[in-house]
Coordinates of N, CA, C and O in Angstrom, one line a residue:
X1 N -80.7 61.3 226.5 CA -80.5 60.7 225.2 C -79.9 61.7 224.3 O -80.3 62.8 224.4
X2 N -79.1 61.3 223.4 CA -78.5 62.3 222.5 C -79.6 62.8 221.6 O -80.6 62.1 221.2
X3 N -79.6 64.1 221.1 CA -80.4 64.7 220.3 C -80.3 64.3 218.9 O -79.1 64.0 218.5
X4 N -81.3 64.2 218.1 CA -81.1 63.8 216.8 C -80.5 64.9 215.9 O -80.6 66.1 216.4
X5 N -79.8 64.6 214.9 CA -79.0 65.8 214.2 C -80.0 66.7 213.6 O -81.2 66.2 213.2
X6 N -79.7 68.0 213.7 CA -80.6 68.9 213.2 C -80.1 69.6 211.9 O -78.9 69.5 211.5
X7 N -80.9 70.6 211.5 CA -80.6 71.3 210.2 C -79.3 72.2 210.4 O -78.6 72.4 209.4
X8 N -78.9 72.6 211.6 CA -77.8 73.4 211.7 C -76.4 72.9 211.7 O -75.5 73.5 211.8
X9 N -76.4 71.6 211.3 CA -75.0 71.1 211.1 C -74.4 71.6 209.8 O -75.1 71.8 208.9
X10 N -73.1 71.8 210.0 CA -72.4 72.3 208.8 C -72.3 71.4 207.7 O -72.1 70.2 207.9
X11 N -72.2 71.9 206.5 CA -71.9 71.1 205.3 C -70.5 70.8 205.2 O -69.7 71.4 206.0
X12 N -70.0 69.9 204.3 CA -68.5 69.5 204.4 C -67.7 70.8 204.2 O -68.1 71.8 203.6
X13 N -66.6 70.8 204.9 CA -65.8 72.0 205.0 C -65.3 72.7 203.8 O -64.7 72.0 202.9
X14 N -65.8 73.9 203.5 CA -65.3 74.7 202.4 C -64.7 75.9 202.9 O -65.4 76.8 203.5
X15 N -63.4 76.0 202.6 CA -62.8 77.3 203.0 C -62.3 78.0 201.8 O -61.7 77.6 200.9
X16 N -62.7 79.3 201.8 CA -62.3 80.1 200.6 C -62.7 79.6 199.4 O -62.0 79.7 198.4
X17 N -63.8 79.0 199.3 CA -64.3 78.4 198.0 C -63.5 77.2 197.6 O -63.5 76.9 196.5
X18 N -62.7 76.7 198.5 CA -61.8 75.4 198.1 C -62.4 74.2 198.9 O -62.6 74.3 200.1
X19 N -62.6 73.1 198.1 CA -63.1 72.0 198.7 C -62.0 70.9 198.6 O -61.7 70.5 197.5
X20 N -61.5 70.4 199.7 CA -60.3 69.4 199.5 C -61.0 68.1 199.2 O -61.9 67.6 199.8
X21 N -60.3 67.4 198.3 CA -60.9 66.1 197.8 C -59.8 65.0 198.2 O -58.6 65.3 198.1
X22 N -60.1 63.8 198.3 CA -59.3 62.6 198.4 C -57.9 62.8 198.9 O -57.0 62.8 198.1
X23 N -57.7 62.8 200.2 CA -56.4 63.1 200.9 C -55.1 63.5 200.1 O -54.1 63.5 200.6
X24 N -55.2 63.5 198.8 CA -54.0 63.7 198.0 C -53.7 65.2 198.0 O -52.7 65.7 197.4
X25 N -54.5 66.0 198.7 CA -54.3 67.4 198.8 C -54.5 68.3 197.4 O -54.3 69.4 197.3
X26 N -55.2 67.6 196.5 CA -55.8 68.2 195.3 C -56.8 69.1 195.7 O -57.8 68.7 196.3
X27 N -56.8 70.4 195.3 CA -57.9 71.3 195.6 C -58.8 71.5 194.4 O -58.3 71.8 193.3
X28 N -60.1 71.3 194.6 CA -61.0 71.6 193.5 C -61.5 72.9 193.9 O -62.2 73.1 194.9
X29 N -61.2 73.9 193.0 CA -61.7 75.3 193.4 C -63.0 75.6 192.8 O -63.4 75.2 191.8
X30 N -63.8 76.2 193.6 CA -65.1 76.7 193.1 C -64.8 77.8 192.1 O -63.9 78.5 192.3
X31 N -65.6 77.9 191.0 CA -65.4 78.9 190.1 C -65.4 80.3 190.7 O -66.2 80.6 191.7
X32 N -64.7 81.3 190.3 CA -64.7 82.7 190.8 C -66.1 83.2 190.8 O -66.7 83.2 189.8
X33 N -66.4 83.9 191.9 CA -67.8 84.5 192.0 C -67.7 85.8 191.0 O -66.9 86.5 191.1
X34 N -68.9 85.9 190.2 CA -69.1 87.0 189.5 C -70.2 87.8 190.1 O -71.4 87.3 190.3
X35 N -69.9 89.0 190.6 CA -70.9 89.8 191.4 C -71.6 90.7 190.5 O -71.1 91.3 189.5
X36 N -72.9 90.8 190.5 CA -73.7 91.8 189.7 C -73.2 93.2 190.1 O -72.8 93.4 191.2
X37 N -73.5 94.2 189.2 CA -73.3 95.6 189.4 C -74.0 96.1 190.7 O -73.5 96.8 191.5
X38 N -75.2 95.5 191.0 CA -76.0 95.9 192.1 C -75.3 95.4 193.4 O -75.3 96.1 194.3
X39 N -74.8 94.2 193.3 CA -74.1 93.7 194.5 C -72.9 94.4 194.8 O -72.6 94.8 196.0
X40 N -72.2 94.7 193.8 CA -70.9 95.4 193.9 C -71.2 96.9 194.5 O -70.4 97.3 195.3
X41 N -72.2 97.5 194.0 CA -72.6 98.9 194.5 C -72.9 98.7 195.9 O -72.4 99.6 196.7
X42 N -73.6 97.8 196.5 CA -74.0 97.7 197.8 C -72.8 97.3 198.7 O -72.6 97.9 199.7
X43 N -71.8 96.4 198.2 CA -70.7 96.1 199.0 C -69.8 97.3 199.1 O -69.3 97.6 200.1
X44 N -69.5 98.0 197.9 CA -68.7 99.1 198.0 C -69.3 100.2 199.0 O -68.5 100.9 199.7
X45 N -70.5 100.5 198.9 CA -71.2 101.4 199.6 C -70.9 101.1 201.1 O -70.6 102.0 202.0
X46 N -71.1 99.8 201.4 CA -71.0 99.4 202.9 C -69.5 99.5 203.3 O -69.3 99.9 204.5
X47 N -68.7 99.3 202.3 CA -67.2 99.3 202.7 C -66.8 100.8 203.0 O -66.0 101.0 203.9
X48 N -67.5 101.7 202.4 CA -67.1 103.2 202.6 C -67.6 103.5 204.0 O -67.1 104.4 204.7
X49 N -68.7 102.8 204.5 CA -69.1 103.1 205.9 C -68.3 102.5 206.9 O -67.9 103.1 207.9
X50 N -68.0 101.3 206.6 CA -67.2 100.5 207.6 C -66.4 99.4 206.9 O -66.9 98.7 206.0
X51 N -65.1 99.3 207.2 CA -64.3 98.2 206.6 C -64.4 96.8 207.2 O -63.9 95.9 206.7
X52 N -65.1 96.8 208.4 CA -65.3 95.5 209.1 C -66.7 95.4 209.4 O -67.3 96.3 210.0
X53 N -67.3 94.1 209.2 CA -68.6 93.8 209.4 C -68.7 92.8 210.6 O -67.9 91.9 210.7
X54 N -69.7 93.2 211.5 CA -69.9 92.3 212.7 C -70.7 91.1 212.0 O -71.3 91.3 210.9
X55 N -70.7 90.0 212.6 CA -71.4 88.8 212.2 C -72.9 89.0 211.8 O -73.2 88.7 210.7
X56 N -73.7 89.7 212.6 CA -75.1 89.8 212.1 C -75.2 90.8 210.9 O -76.0 90.6 210.1
X57 N -74.3 91.7 210.9 CA -74.3 92.7 209.7 C -73.9 91.9 208.4 O -74.5 92.1 207.4
X58 N -72.9 91.0 208.5 CA -72.6 90.2 207.3 C -73.7 89.3 206.9 O -74.0 89.2 205.7
X59 N -74.4 88.6 207.9 CA -75.5 87.8 207.7 C -76.6 88.6 206.9 O -77.2 88.1 205.9
X60 N -76.9 89.7 207.4 CA -77.9 90.5 206.8 C -77.5 91.0 205.4 O -78.4 90.9 204.5
X61 N -76.4 91.5 205.2 CA -75.9 92.0 204.0 C -76.0 90.8 202.9 O -76.4 90.9 201.8
X62 N -75.5 89.7 203.3 CA -75.4 88.5 202.4 C -76.9 88.1 202.0 O -77.1 87.9 200.9
X63 N -77.7 88.2 203.0 CA -79.2 87.8 202.7 C -79.8 88.9 201.7 O -80.4 88.4 200.8
X64 N -79.5 90.1 202.0 CA -80.0 91.1 201.1 C -79.6 90.9 199.7 O -80.4 91.2 198.8
X65 N -78.3 90.6 199.5 CA -77.7 90.6 198.2 C -77.8 89.2 197.5 O -77.3 89.1 196.4
X66 N -78.2 88.1 198.3 CA -78.3 86.8 197.7 C -77.0 86.3 197.6 O -76.7 85.5 196.6
X67 N -76.1 86.6 198.5 CA -74.8 86.0 198.4 C -74.6 85.2 199.8 O -75.5 85.2 200.7
X68 N -73.6 84.3 199.8 CA -73.3 83.6 201.1 C -72.5 84.5 202.0 O -71.8 85.4 201.5
X69 N -72.5 84.2 203.2 CA -71.7 84.9 204.2 C -70.2 84.8 203.9 O -69.5 85.8 204.0
X70 N -69.8 83.7 203.4 CA -68.3 83.5 203.0 C -68.0 84.4 201.8 O -66.9 85.0 201.9
X71 N -68.9 84.6 200.9 CA -68.6 85.5 199.7 C -68.5 87.0 200.3 O -67.5 87.7 199.8
X72 N -69.3 87.3 201.1 CA -69.2 88.6 201.6 C -68.0 88.9 202.5 O -67.2 89.9 202.3
X73 N -67.6 87.9 203.4 CA -66.5 87.8 204.2 C -65.2 88.1 203.3 O -64.4 89.0 203.5
X74 N -65.2 87.2 202.3 CA -64.0 87.2 201.4 C -63.8 88.5 200.6 O -62.8 89.1 200.4
X75 N -65.1 89.0 200.2 CA -65.0 90.2 199.5 C -64.4 91.4 200.2 O -63.6 92.2 199.8
X76 N -64.8 91.4 201.5 CA -64.3 92.5 202.5 C -62.9 92.2 202.7 O -62.1 93.3 202.8
X77 N -62.5 91.0 202.9 CA -61.0 90.8 203.1 C -60.2 91.3 201.9 O -59.2 92.0 202.1
X78 N -60.6 90.9 200.7 CA -59.9 91.4 199.5 C -59.9 92.8 199.4 O -58.9 93.4 199.0
X79 N -61.0 93.4 199.7 CA -61.3 94.9 199.4 C -60.2 95.6 200.4 O -59.6 96.6 200.1
X80 N -60.2 95.1 201.6 CA -59.3 95.7 202.7 C -57.9 95.6 202.2 O -57.2 96.7 202.3
X81 N -57.4 94.5 201.7 CA -56.1 94.3 201.4 C -55.8 95.2 200.0 O -54.7 95.9 200.0
X82 N -56.7 95.3 199.2 CA -56.5 96.2 198.1 C -56.4 97.6 198.4 O -55.6 98.4 198.0
X83 N -57.3 98.0 199.4 CA -57.4 99.4 199.9 C -56.1 99.7 200.6 O -55.6 100.9 200.5
X84 N -55.6 98.9 201.4 CA -54.3 99.1 202.1 C -53.1 99.3 201.2 O -52.2 100.2 201.3
X85 N -53.2 98.5 200.1 CA -52.1 98.6 199.0 C -52.1 99.9 198.5 O -51.2 100.5 198.2
X86 N -53.3 100.4 198.0 CA -53.5 101.7 197.5 C -53.0 102.9 198.4 O -52.4 103.7 198.0
X87 N -53.4 102.7 199.7 CA -53.1 103.7 200.7 C -51.5 103.8 200.8 O -50.9 104.8 201.0
X88 N -50.9 102.6 200.7 CA -49.4 102.5 200.9 C -48.7 103.4 199.8 O -47.7 104.0 199.9
X89 N -49.3 103.2 198.6 CA -48.7 103.9 197.4 C -49.1 105.5 197.5 O -48.4 106.2 196.8
X90 N -50.0 105.9 198.4 CA -50.2 107.3 198.5 C -51.3 107.7 197.7 O -51.2 107.7 196.5

């Protein structure tokens, strides 16, 4: 018999804080995340140690800071691209 649906089912698809509505392709964006100075401090510190987080590390960091894993993931993506841009300029 098929198992009853459980808690681990994913919520409606949200990518990069964008939730697609009504097949017209209109994107409703979630408001930009404002990180506290404490969160930024921890994120920046972690980035200095490593530019890439493994999944368990990301989950742990997100839990510690009260952020979602997606927020942590995207912060690291943005930080890497900013970092590369600065490195290119020398």
